[in-house]
mmCIF file of C-alpha atoms in Angstrom:
data_model
loop_
_atom_site.group_PDB
_atom_site.id
_atom_site.type_symbol
_atom_site.label_atom_id
_atom_site.label_comp_id
_atom_site.label_asym_id
_atom_site.label_seq_id
_atom_site.Cartn_x
_atom_site.Cartn_y
_atom_site.Cartn_z
ATOM 1 C CA MET A 1 -23.556 11.470 2.328
ATOM 2 C CA GLU A 2 -22.676 13.979 -0.715
ATOM 3 C CA GLN A 3 -23.573 13.275 -4.392
ATOM 4 C CA LEU A 4 -21.957 13.957 -7.479
ATOM 5 C CA LYS A 5 -22.266 17.111 -8.790
ATOM 6 C CA GLN A 6 -21.231 18.899 -11.649
ATOM 7 C CA ALA A 7 -18.077 20.682 -11.613
ATOM 8 C CA ASN A 8 -17.638 24.639 -12.245
ATOM 9 C CA ASN A 9 -14.299 24.008 -13.226
ATOM 10 C CA ARG A 10 -14.291 21.523 -16.056
ATOM 11 C CA PRO A 11 -10.696 19.786 -17.958
ATOM 12 C CA SER A 12 -11.198 19.623 -21.658
ATOM 13 C CA GLY A 13 -13.448 16.804 -23.386
ATOM 14 C CA ASN A 14 -16.772 16.191 -22.501
ATOM 15 C CA SER A 15 -18.215 18.345 -20.039
ATOM 16 C CA SER A 16 -21.062 17.130 -19.625
ATOM 17 C CA HIS A 17 -19.786 14.065 -18.728
ATOM 18 C CA PHE A 18 -17.545 15.204 -15.734
ATOM 19 C CA LEU A 19 -18.344 14.591 -12.272
ATOM 20 C CA VAL A 20 -16.804 15.403 -8.691
ATOM 21 C CA TYR A 21 -17.400 13.153 -6.266
ATOM 22 C CA HIS A 22 -16.221 14.138 -2.338
ATOM 23 C CA GLY A 23 -18.575 12.260 -0.881
ATOM 24 C CA THR A 24 -18.575 7.975 -0.072
ATOM 25 C CA ASP A 25 -21.840 7.566 -2.336
ATOM 26 C CA ILE A 26 -21.048 7.468 -6.780
ATOM 27 C CA GLY A 27 -24.886 7.316 -6.513
ATOM 28 C CA THR A 28 -26.038 6.485 -10.031
ATOM 29 C CA ALA A 29 -24.432 9.226 -11.753
ATOM 30 C CA THR A 30 -21.233 7.284 -12.712
ATOM 31 C CA ASP A 31 -23.295 6.236 -16.264
ATOM 32 C CA ASN A 32 -21.111 6.625 -18.785
ATOM 33 C CA SER A 33 -19.271 9.903 -16.906
ATOM 34 C CA ARG A 34 -15.513 10.318 -18.458
ATOM 35 C CA PHE A 35 -14.153 12.978 -15.859
ATOM 36 C CA VAL A 36 -14.228 12.433 -12.428
ATOM 37 C CA SER A 37 -12.339 13.997 -9.565
ATOM 38 C CA PHE A 38 -11.966 12.422 -6.547
ATOM 39 C CA PRO A 39 -9.968 12.990 -3.583
ATOM 40 C CA GLY A 40 -6.615 12.890 -3.302
ATOM 41 C CA PHE A 41 -5.455 9.215 -2.385
ATOM 42 C CA CYS A 42 -3.669 8.328 0.570
ATOM 43 C CA ASP A 43 -0.879 5.325 0.813
ATOM 44 C CA VAL A 44 -0.046 4.456 4.241
ATOM 45 C CA HIS A 45 2.517 2.069 3.063
ATOM 46 C CA VAL A 46 5.324 2.669 0.716
ATOM 47 C CA HIS A 47 9.208 2.930 0.975
ATOM 48 C CA PHE A 48 11.160 6.267 -0.231
ATOM 49 C CA ARG A 49 14.319 4.479 0.424
ATOM 50 C CA GLU A 50 15.643 8.014 2.315
ATOM 51 C CA PRO A 51 17.847 8.002 4.064
ATOM 52 C CA GLY A 52 20.481 5.606 2.896
ATOM 53 C CA PHE A 53 19.183 3.909 -0.204
ATOM 54 C CA PHE A 54 19.370 7.354 -2.710
ATOM 55 C CA TYR A 55 19.955 4.363 -6.126
ATOM 56 C CA LYS A 56 16.359 3.012 -5.424
ATOM 57 C CA GLU A 57 14.668 6.086 -4.248
ATOM 58 C CA ASP A 58 14.674 9.518 -2.850
ATOM 59 C CA ILE A 59 11.622 11.399 -1.478
ATOM 60 C CA GLY A 60 11.718 13.589 -4.439
ATOM 61 C CA SER A 61 11.204 10.679 -6.757
ATOM 62 C CA GLY A 62 9.020 9.215 -4.833
ATOM 63 C CA SER A 63 6.929 12.403 -4.007
ATOM 64 C CA ARG A 64 6.250 12.426 -7.964
ATOM 65 C CA ALA A 65 5.848 9.174 -8.108
ATOM 66 C CA ALA A 66 2.803 9.241 -5.992
ATOM 67 C CA ALA A 67 1.472 12.130 -7.556
ATOM 68 C CA ALA A 68 1.479 10.893 -10.700
ATOM 69 C CA GLY A 69 -1.045 8.212 -9.315
ATOM 70 C CA GLY A 70 -3.327 10.403 -7.502
ATOM 71 C CA TYR A 71 -1.857 10.607 -4.566
ATOM 72 C CA THR A 72 -1.849 14.084 -2.287
ATOM 73 C CA ALA A 73 -0.689 11.779 0.913
ATOM 74 C CA VAL A 74 1.645 8.689 2.008
ATOM 75 C CA CYS A 75 3.451 7.044 4.983
ATOM 76 C CA THR A 76 6.877 5.782 4.498
ATOM 77 C CA MET A 77 8.215 2.599 6.185
ATOM 78 C CA PRO A 78 10.657 2.837 8.358
ATOM 79 C CA ASN A 79 14.005 -0.049 7.299
ATOM 80 C CA LEU A 80 16.236 3.090 6.154
ATOM 81 C CA LYS A 81 19.589 3.119 7.086
ATOM 82 C CA PRO A 82 19.595 4.327 9.749
ATOM 83 C CA VAL A 83 16.946 2.421 10.587
ATOM 84 C CA MET A 84 13.789 5.528 11.950
ATOM 85 C CA ASP A 85 13.989 4.176 15.308
ATOM 86 C CA SER A 86 14.908 7.391 17.467
ATOM 87 C CA ARG A 87 14.557 11.244 17.278
ATOM 88 C CA GLU A 88 17.923 11.020 15.780
ATOM 89 C CA HIS A 89 17.365 9.110 13.042
ATOM 90 C CA LEU A 90 14.092 10.668 12.095
ATOM 91 C CA ALA A 91 15.466 14.093 11.718
ATOM 92 C CA LEU A 92 17.365 13.027 8.642
ATOM 93 C CA GLN A 93 14.310 11.906 6.890
ATOM 94 C CA LEU A 94 11.935 14.892 7.835
ATOM 95 C CA ALA A 95 14.872 17.434 6.584
ATOM 96 C CA ALA A 96 14.815 15.844 3.365
ATOM 97 C CA ILE A 97 10.369 15.501 3.464
ATOM 98 C CA ARG A 98 10.920 19.506 3.708
ATOM 99 C CA GLU A 99 13.402 19.877 0.825
ATOM 100 C CA LYS A 100 12.155 17.941 -1.715
ATOM 101 C CA ALA A 101 8.790 16.602 -1.015
ATOM 102 C CA CYS A 102 5.854 17.927 -3.629
ATOM 103 C CA ILE A 103 3.209 15.593 -1.500
ATOM 104 C CA HIS A 104 2.542 14.972 2.041
ATOM 105 C CA ILE A 105 4.666 12.482 3.831
ATOM 106 C CA TYR A 106 4.077 11.029 7.146
ATOM 107 C CA PRO A 107 6.744 8.962 8.131
ATOM 108 C CA TYR A 108 6.697 5.559 10.248
ATOM 109 C CA GLY A 109 8.855 5.141 13.757
ATOM 110 C CA ALA A 110 10.227 1.579 13.731
ATOM 111 C CA ILE A 111 9.170 -0.847 17.260
ATOM 112 C CA THR A 112 12.236 -2.278 18.070
ATOM 113 C CA VAL A 113 15.765 -0.961 17.605
ATOM 114 C CA ASP A 114 17.531 -1.337 14.186
ATOM 115 C CA GLU A 115 14.384 -3.978 13.616
ATOM 116 C CA ALA A 116 15.763 -5.822 15.313
ATOM 117 C CA GLY A 117 13.425 -7.590 17.320
ATOM 118 C CA GLU A 118 15.881 -7.286 20.884
ATOM 119 C CA GLU A 119 14.918 -3.721 22.657
ATOM 120 C CA LEU A 120 12.019 -1.579 21.979
ATOM 121 C CA ALA A 121 13.092 1.842 19.895
ATOM 122 C CA ASP A 122 12.993 5.468 21.529
ATOM 123 C CA LEU A 123 8.201 5.539 20.770
ATOM 124 C CA VAL A 124 8.196 8.416 23.140
ATOM 125 C CA GLY A 125 10.667 10.325 21.391
ATOM 126 C CA MET A 126 9.186 9.483 17.862
ATOM 127 C CA ALA A 127 6.107 9.758 18.749
ATOM 128 C CA PRO A 128 4.948 13.581 17.695
ATOM 129 C CA ASP A 129 6.575 13.283 14.741
ATOM 130 C CA VAL A 130 5.631 10.033 13.032
ATOM 131 C CA ILE A 131 2.484 8.789 12.137
ATOM 132 C CA ALA A 132 2.213 4.973 13.470
ATOM 133 C CA PHE A 133 4.963 2.305 14.491
ATOM 134 C CA SER A 134 6.202 -1.096 12.509
ATOM 135 C CA ASP A 135 9.148 -2.552 12.015
ATOM 136 C CA ASP A 136 7.724 -3.302 8.374
ATOM 137 C CA GLY A 137 10.454 -5.794 6.763
ATOM 138 C CA ARG A 138 10.153 -7.697 9.614
ATOM 139 C CA GLY A 139 7.829 -9.628 11.829
ATOM 140 C CA VAL A 140 8.440 -8.631 15.482
ATOM 141 C CA GLN A 141 9.392 -12.509 16.794
ATOM 142 C CA ARG A 142 8.838 -12.346 20.512
ATOM 143 C CA ASP A 143 5.688 -12.554 22.332
ATOM 144 C CA GLU A 144 6.523 -10.476 24.920
ATOM 145 C CA MET A 145 8.547 -7.025 22.978
ATOM 146 C CA MET A 146 5.363 -7.045 20.611
ATOM 147 C CA ARG A 147 3.319 -6.300 24.002
ATOM 148 C CA ARG A 148 5.260 -4.437 25.649
ATOM 149 C CA ALA A 149 4.992 -2.326 22.262
ATOM 150 C CA MET A 150 1.768 -2.176 22.816
ATOM 151 C CA GLU A 151 1.285 -1.441 25.936
ATOM 152 C CA GLN A 152 3.186 1.985 25.099
ATOM 153 C CA ALA A 153 1.779 2.606 22.044
ATOM 154 C CA LYS A 154 -1.523 2.252 23.165
ATOM 155 C CA ALA A 155 -0.403 5.078 25.780
ATOM 156 C CA LEU A 156 0.818 7.161 23.568
ATOM 157 C CA GLY A 157 -2.028 6.851 21.016
ATOM 158 C CA LYS A 158 -0.836 5.421 18.115
ATOM 159 C CA VAL A 159 -1.277 2.770 16.124
ATOM 160 C CA ILE A 160 1.192 -0.353 15.881
ATOM 161 C CA ALA A 161 1.244 -1.564 11.565
ATOM 162 C CA ALA A 162 2.672 -5.020 11.828
ATOM 163 C CA HIS A 163 4.890 -6.787 8.735
ATOM 164 C CA CYS A 164 3.472 -10.316 10.105
ATOM 165 C CA GLU A 165 6.151 -13.351 9.499
ATOM 166 C CA VAL A 166 7.304 -16.346 11.391
ATOM 167 C CA ASN A 167 10.267 -16.323 10.205
ATOM 168 C CA GLU A 168 11.034 -20.030 11.506
ATOM 169 C CA LEU A 169 8.636 -21.200 8.902
ATOM 170 C CA LEU A 170 10.220 -19.459 5.639
ATOM 171 C CA HIS A 171 12.592 -22.182 5.471
ATOM 172 C CA GLY A 172 14.523 -20.063 2.842
ATOM 173 C CA GLY A 173 11.123 -19.668 0.415
ATOM 174 C CA TYR A 174 10.753 -16.642 -2.164
ATOM 175 C CA ILE A 175 7.839 -17.401 -3.585
ATOM 176 C CA HIS A 176 3.984 -18.836 -2.582
ATOM 177 C CA ASN A 177 4.178 -22.563 -1.253
ATOM 178 C CA GLY A 178 2.127 -23.504 -3.427
ATOM 179 C CA THR A 179 1.310 -25.401 -7.632
ATOM 180 C CA TYR A 180 4.092 -23.185 -9.173
ATOM 181 C CA ALA A 181 7.071 -23.563 -6.713
ATOM 182 C CA ALA A 182 6.221 -27.099 -6.922
ATOM 183 C CA ALA A 183 6.187 -27.171 -10.784
ATOM 184 C CA HIS A 184 9.327 -24.929 -11.306
ATOM 185 C CA GLY A 185 11.189 -26.264 -8.816
ATOM 186 C CA HIS A 186 10.780 -22.854 -6.571
ATOM 187 C CA ARG A 187 11.427 -22.952 -2.170
ATOM 188 C CA GLY A 188 8.233 -21.566 -1.260
ATOM 189 C CA ILE A 189 6.736 -19.587 1.518
ATOM 190 C CA CYS A 190 3.718 -21.343 3.476
ATOM 191 C CA SER A 191 0.576 -19.262 4.230
ATOM 192 C CA GLU A 192 1.570 -19.997 7.893
ATOM 193 C CA SER A 193 4.130 -17.765 8.012
ATOM 194 C CA GLU A 194 1.608 -14.979 7.556
ATOM 195 C CA TYR A 195 -1.530 -15.914 9.440
ATOM 196 C CA ALA A 196 0.334 -17.549 12.168
ATOM 197 C CA GLN A 197 2.054 -14.223 13.796
ATOM 198 C CA ILE A 198 -1.175 -12.193 12.623
ATOM 199 C CA ALA A 199 -3.422 -14.757 15.217
ATOM 200 C CA ARG A 200 -0.473 -13.906 17.944
ATOM 201 C CA ASP A 201 -0.605 -10.051 17.897
ATOM 202 C CA LEU A 202 -4.900 -10.504 17.744
ATOM 203 C CA GLU A 203 -4.442 -11.623 21.002
ATOM 204 C CA LEU A 204 -2.492 -9.765 22.238
ATOM 205 C CA CYS A 205 -3.978 -6.281 20.899
ATOM 206 C CA ALA A 206 -6.925 -8.148 22.516
ATOM 207 C CA GLN A 207 -5.758 -8.245 25.760
ATOM 208 C CA THR A 208 -3.524 -4.820 25.739
ATOM 209 C CA GLY A 209 -6.221 -2.733 23.691
ATOM 210 C CA CYS A 210 -3.815 -1.777 21.186
ATOM 211 C CA SER A 211 -4.574 -0.197 17.659
ATOM 212 C CA TYR A 212 -3.815 -2.179 15.277
ATOM 213 C CA HIS A 213 -2.986 -2.420 11.380
ATOM 214 C CA VAL A 214 -2.142 -5.421 9.717
ATOM 215 C CA CYS A 215 0.389 -4.555 6.633
ATOM 216 C CA HIS A 216 -0.555 -6.651 3.311
ATOM 217 C CA ILE A 217 -2.038 -9.439 4.039
ATOM 218 C CA SER A 218 -1.973 -12.087 0.923
ATOM 219 C CA THR A 219 -3.894 -15.601 2.805
ATOM 220 C CA LYS A 220 -7.412 -16.494 3.020
ATOM 221 C CA GLU A 221 -6.285 -17.533 6.580
ATOM 222 C CA SER A 222 -5.090 -14.076 7.133
ATOM 223 C CA VAL A 223 -8.593 -12.339 6.176
ATOM 224 C CA GLU A 224 -10.903 -14.613 8.577
ATOM 225 C CA ILE A 225 -8.489 -14.583 11.326
ATOM 226 C CA ILE A 226 -9.235 -10.812 10.888
ATOM 227 C CA ARG A 227 -12.997 -10.821 10.183
ATOM 228 C CA GLN A 228 -13.567 -12.662 13.234
ATOM 229 C CA ALA A 229 -11.108 -10.645 15.253
ATOM 230 C CA LYS A 230 -13.114 -7.609 14.525
ATOM 231 C CA ARG A 231 -16.761 -9.391 14.928
ATOM 232 C CA SER A 232 -15.557 -10.025 18.455
ATOM 233 C CA GLY A 233 -14.649 -6.497 18.932
ATOM 234 C CA VAL A 234 -10.728 -5.943 18.644
ATOM 235 C CA ASP A 235 -8.983 -2.204 16.864
ATOM 236 C CA VAL A 236 -7.902 -4.047 13.909
ATOM 237 C CA THR A 237 -7.702 -2.805 10.571
ATOM 238 C CA CYS A 238 -5.450 -4.505 7.593
ATOM 239 C CA GLU A 239 -4.314 -3.068 4.179
ATOM 240 C CA THR A 240 -3.832 -5.610 1.084
ATOM 241 C CA GLY A 241 -1.537 -4.469 -2.210
ATOM 242 C CA PRO A 242 -3.582 -3.854 -6.015
ATOM 243 C CA HIS A 243 -1.760 -7.081 -6.885
ATOM 244 C CA TYR A 244 -2.885 -9.362 -4.361
ATOM 245 C CA LEU A 245 -6.653 -8.571 -5.260
ATOM 246 C CA VAL A 246 -5.897 -9.015 -9.033
ATOM 247 C CA LEU A 247 -3.199 -11.635 -9.715
ATOM 248 C CA ASP A 248 -1.985 -15.042 -8.128
ATOM 249 C CA GLU A 249 0.465 -17.731 -8.549
ATOM 250 C CA ASN A 250 -1.360 -18.563 -12.193
ATOM 251 C CA ASP A 251 0.354 -15.331 -13.390
ATOM 252 C CA LEU A 252 3.696 -16.016 -12.178
ATOM 253 C CA GLN A 253 6.736 -15.894 -14.582
ATOM 254 C CA GLU A 254 10.766 -16.036 -14.209
ATOM 255 C CA ASP A 255 11.045 -12.702 -13.285
ATOM 256 C CA GLY A 256 11.733 -10.472 -10.539
ATOM 257 C CA ARG A 257 8.723 -8.109 -11.615
ATOM 258 C CA PHE A 258 7.047 -10.787 -9.978
ATOM 259 C CA LYS A 259 8.695 -11.164 -6.767
ATOM 260 C CA MET A 260 7.287 -9.385 -2.986
ATOM 261 C CA ASN A 261 6.874 -10.402 0.097
ATOM 262 C CA PRO A 262 4.579 -11.483 0.848
ATOM 263 C CA PRO A 263 4.851 -13.457 -2.201
ATOM 264 C CA LEU A 264 1.623 -13.626 -4.993
ATOM 265 C CA ARG A 265 -0.700 -16.930 -3.254
ATOM 266 C CA SER A 266 -3.377 -18.700 -5.352
ATOM 267 C CA ARG A 267 -6.564 -18.193 -6.556
ATOM 268 C CA GLU A 268 -7.963 -18.760 -3.653
ATOM 269 C CA ASP A 269 -6.565 -16.819 -1.327
ATOM 270 C CA ARG A 270 -6.984 -13.888 -4.403
ATOM 271 C CA GLU A 271 -10.840 -14.497 -4.302
ATOM 272 C CA ALA A 272 -10.547 -14.468 -0.283
ATOM 273 C CA LEU A 273 -9.358 -11.352 -0.700
ATOM 274 C CA VAL A 274 -11.762 -9.370 -2.893
ATOM 275 C CA GLU A 275 -14.624 -10.869 -0.887
ATOM 276 C CA GLY A 276 -12.781 -9.195 2.171
ATOM 277 C CA VAL A 277 -12.862 -6.247 0.453
ATOM 278 C CA LEU A 278 -16.869 -6.451 -0.459
ATOM 279 C CA ASP A 279 -17.976 -7.195 2.886
ATOM 280 C CA GLY A 280 -15.308 -4.694 4.896
ATOM 281 C CA THR A 281 -12.662 -6.941 6.458
ATOM 282 C CA VAL A 282 -9.874 -5.312 4.050
ATOM 283 C CA ASP A 283 -9.921 -2.176 5.166
ATOM 284 C CA MET A 284 -7.396 -0.063 2.682
ATOM 285 C CA ILE A 285 -5.661 -1.151 -0.390
ATOM 286 C CA ALA A 286 -1.427 0.128 0.368
ATOM 287 C CA THR A 287 0.458 -0.194 -2.986
ATOM 288 C CA ASP A 288 4.078 -1.602 -0.557
ATOM 289 C CA HIS A 289 6.013 0.735 -3.377
ATOM 290 C CA ALA A 290 8.602 -0.479 -2.457
ATOM 291 C CA PRO A 291 11.895 0.652 -5.749
ATOM 292 C CA HIS A 292 14.921 -1.402 -6.561
ATOM 293 C CA SER A 293 17.465 -1.187 -9.273
ATOM 294 C CA VAL A 294 16.806 -2.684 -12.667
ATOM 295 C CA GLU A 295 20.314 -5.123 -11.595
ATOM 296 C CA GLU A 296 18.701 -6.212 -7.995
ATOM 297 C CA LYS A 297 15.294 -6.958 -10.211
ATOM 298 C CA SER A 298 17.194 -9.230 -12.921
ATOM 299 C CA ARG A 299 18.039 -11.785 -11.237
ATOM 300 C CA GLY A 300 14.937 -13.733 -11.875
ATOM 301 C CA LEU A 301 12.484 -15.485 -9.578
ATOM 302 C CA ALA A 302 15.375 -16.971 -6.750
ATOM 303 C CA GLY A 303 17.548 -13.385 -6.573
ATOM 304 C CA SER A 304 16.547 -10.736 -7.374
ATOM 305 C CA ALA A 305 14.893 -8.684 -3.904
ATOM 306 C CA PHE A 306 11.697 -8.862 -2.298
ATOM 307 C CA GLY A 307 9.806 -5.651 -4.189
ATOM 308 C CA ILE A 308 8.010 -3.572 -6.603
ATOM 309 C CA VAL A 309 6.200 -0.212 -7.769
ATOM 310 C CA GLY A 310 3.298 0.028 -7.779
ATOM 311 C CA LEU A 311 2.294 3.972 -7.071
ATOM 312 C CA GLU A 312 1.683 5.271 -10.388
ATOM 313 C CA THR A 313 -0.263 2.005 -11.724
ATOM 314 C CA ALA A 314 -2.519 1.261 -8.679
ATOM 315 C CA PHE A 315 -6.320 2.853 -9.931
ATOM 316 C CA PRO A 316 -5.605 2.311 -12.753
ATOM 317 C CA VAL A 317 -4.980 -1.542 -12.441
ATOM 318 C CA LEU A 318 -7.823 -1.996 -9.908
ATOM 319 C CA TYR A 319 -10.675 0.161 -11.652
ATOM 320 C CA THR A 320 -9.839 -2.018 -14.946
ATOM 321 C CA LYS A 321 -9.492 -5.287 -13.347
ATOM 322 C CA LEU A 322 -12.188 -5.258 -10.870
ATOM 323 C CA VAL A 323 -14.720 -1.995 -11.313
ATOM 324 C CA ARG A 324 -15.038 -2.017 -14.925
ATOM 325 C CA PRO A 325 -15.400 -5.846 -14.808
ATOM 326 C CA GLY A 326 -17.804 -4.714 -12.296
ATOM 327 C CA ILE A 327 -16.468 -7.334 -9.110
ATOM 328 C CA VAL A 328 -15.879 -3.498 -7.060
ATOM 329 C CA PRO A 329 -17.753 -0.877 -7.068
ATOM 330 C CA LEU A 330 -16.269 2.634 -7.844
ATOM 331 C CA GLU A 331 -17.374 4.318 -4.766
ATOM 332 C CA LYS A 332 -16.004 1.552 -2.617
ATOM 333 C CA LEU A 333 -12.748 1.548 -5.044
ATOM 334 C CA VAL A 334 -12.632 5.572 -3.630
ATOM 335 C CA ASP A 335 -12.756 4.738 0.213
ATOM 336 C CA LEU A 336 -10.471 2.182 0.050
ATOM 337 C CA MET A 337 -8.065 4.635 -1.491
ATOM 338 C CA ALA A 338 -8.524 7.896 -0.231
ATOM 339 C CA TYR A 339 -10.576 7.963 3.104
ATOM 340 C CA ALA A 340 -10.527 5.063 5.037
ATOM 341 C CA PRO A 341 -6.652 5.282 5.261
ATOM 342 C CA ARG A 342 -7.329 9.235 6.576
ATOM 343 C CA ARG A 343 -9.610 7.686 8.508
ATOM 344 C CA ARG A 344 -7.531 5.147 10.737
ATOM 345 C CA PHE A 345 -4.628 7.340 11.071
ATOM 346 C CA GLY A 346 -5.626 10.416 11.364
ATOM 347 C CA ILE A 347 -4.752 11.709 8.030
ATOM 348 C CA PRO A 348 -6.150 15.482 6.611
ATOM 349 C CA LEU A 349 -7.379 15.747 3.232
ATOM 350 C CA GLY A 350 -8.273 19.617 2.709
ATOM 351 C CA GLU A 351 -9.276 20.290 -0.853
ATOM 352 C CA ASP A 352 -6.287 18.038 -2.489
ATOM 353 C CA ARG A 353 -7.941 16.175 -5.362
ATOM 354 C CA CYS A 354 -6.869 13.971 -8.312
ATOM 355 C CA VAL A 355 -8.409 14.517 -11.518
ATOM 356 C CA TRP A 356 -9.328 11.214 -14.338
ATOM 357 C CA ASP A 357 -10.219 10.135 -17.479
ATOM 358 C CA LEU A 358 -11.750 6.925 -16.971
ATOM 359 C CA GLU A 359 -12.648 6.242 -20.806
ATOM 360 C CA ARG A 360 -8.791 7.042 -21.829
ATOM 361 C CA THR A 361 -6.468 3.743 -22.028
ATOM 362 C CA TRP A 362 -2.505 3.963 -21.405
ATOM 363 C CA VAL A 363 -0.292 1.389 -21.807
ATOM 364 C CA VAL A 364 2.110 0.726 -19.009
ATOM 365 C CA ASP A 365 5.868 1.430 -19.693
ATOM 366 C CA PRO A 366 8.178 1.785 -16.850
ATOM 367 C CA GLU A 367 10.467 3.987 -18.464
ATOM 368 C CA LYS A 368 8.434 6.504 -18.273
ATOM 369 C CA PHE A 369 7.276 5.864 -14.909
ATOM 370 C CA ALA A 370 8.602 8.912 -12.067
ATOM 371 C CA THR A 371 9.790 6.210 -9.632
ATOM 372 C CA ARG A 372 13.088 4.898 -9.888
ATOM 373 C CA GLY A 373 11.874 1.500 -9.781
ATOM 374 C CA ARG A 374 10.951 -0.314 -12.896
ATOM 375 C CA ALA A 375 9.799 -3.250 -11.519
ATOM 376 C CA THR A 376 6.159 -3.462 -12.173
ATOM 377 C CA PRO A 377 3.989 -7.344 -12.881
ATOM 378 C CA PHE A 378 1.617 -5.115 -14.845
ATOM 379 C CA ALA A 379 4.229 -3.697 -17.495
ATOM 380 C CA GLY A 380 3.004 -3.631 -21.464
ATOM 381 C CA GLU A 381 -0.147 -3.931 -20.268
ATOM 382 C CA THR A 382 -3.182 -1.863 -21.638
ATOM 383 C CA LEU A 383 -5.122 -0.412 -18.605
ATOM 384 C CA TYR A 384 -8.573 2.048 -18.099
ATOM 385 C CA GLY A 385 -8.280 5.336 -15.773
ATOM 386 C CA TYR A 386 -6.099 8.096 -17.448
ATOM 387 C CA LEU A 387 -4.553 10.548 -14.859
ATOM 388 C CA MET A 388 -5.146 14.120 -15.626
ATOM 389 C CA GLU A 389 -4.430 15.855 -12.514
ATOM 390 C CA THR A 390 -3.369 15.747 -9.169
ATOM 391 C CA VAL A 391 -3.721 19.068 -6.461
ATOM 392 C CA CYS A 392 -2.121 19.277 -3.266
ATOM 393 C CA ASP A 393 -3.008 21.632 -0.853
ATOM 394 C CA GLY A 394 -4.151 23.932 -4.221
ATOM 395 C CA ARG A 395 -1.293 23.523 -6.744
ATOM 396 C CA THR A 396 -1.086 21.423 -9.100
ATOM 397 C CA VAL A 397 1.839 18.389 -8.356
ATOM 398 C CA TYR A 398 1.013 16.504 -11.599
ATOM 399 C CA ARG A 399 -0.470 16.799 -15.036
ATOM 400 C CA GLY A 400 -1.317 14.700 -17.615
ATOM 401 C CA GLU A 401 -0.966 15.345 -21.529
#
């Protein structure tokens, strides 16, 4: 493992506290370290909305938002218009990426045609140009359909990344089926709707030998099911989001910026996710960056669209709420955000980096975001960790004040 070392090119400030980290061990040199260079972060779960939903986001604004959060590589989900379920549809997104992206963007291909779960998408045709296959936003309901997808993905050497949700267990819910929902008269989403499909998929994964990744897990049962599957040798990884690690249903407000899918769960679920991070069950952190228009997020918990933005706040939120209090080591956080996603999905790092002032604070103001989305549960919070620069392929793609 490489150790932290003094940098040759230091930003302004206390130069004796500027350290470079491009390994997996931060060691003891982080004491009083203010300026730190990390490898460029990698987010395997974002929604950049192009083609089809340009008013929410496009490749240009999405990639700038990623750069403004220290990310130099992201993987975009296929629930677009048209859905990325064929080479023809994928070509539209690839053209936009070539024209507008300031960082590396790796698209997903859909598992099924139109993400409808009835017919396999053109996995063979898309395979050379996609990072993996996912019907994100929808769970694949039919067992045999998921089995066929896993068999074909294995033959192609690709990962299946699954949004796990049993439709018949949703019952019109939109927040966690817990104490807040009961107290405020909201319809809840039960935890079983997530973990039951994870359990099914892991059985299929064990049978097919497919490389399988679980998107945005949120429940304690999901953590334990995945933990046991890993111990039995199943080729599975999983992600969770920053908001699931630092917020729970006790933080809910009657505001659309607290509505996402899966929802914020119980305190016990949040604590289980943190434990999963610490013991290696949770492999990586992904934001599920999902911008919507202001109008779409202005209808409260019941009526707003699912989804929040997260690229520009992810590291500061996690550094402030988990690293500084001593809950999660800094080297673990860097692995979750930079190295682990690349290892799983085969994404190169190169010389990409992001430079942070760990002692500088800033107040989250959504009106200053690079993304077109404004819905964040962290609006108004004071966070540690100010991004000074993001470098991708030797080019500065973001520079702070």
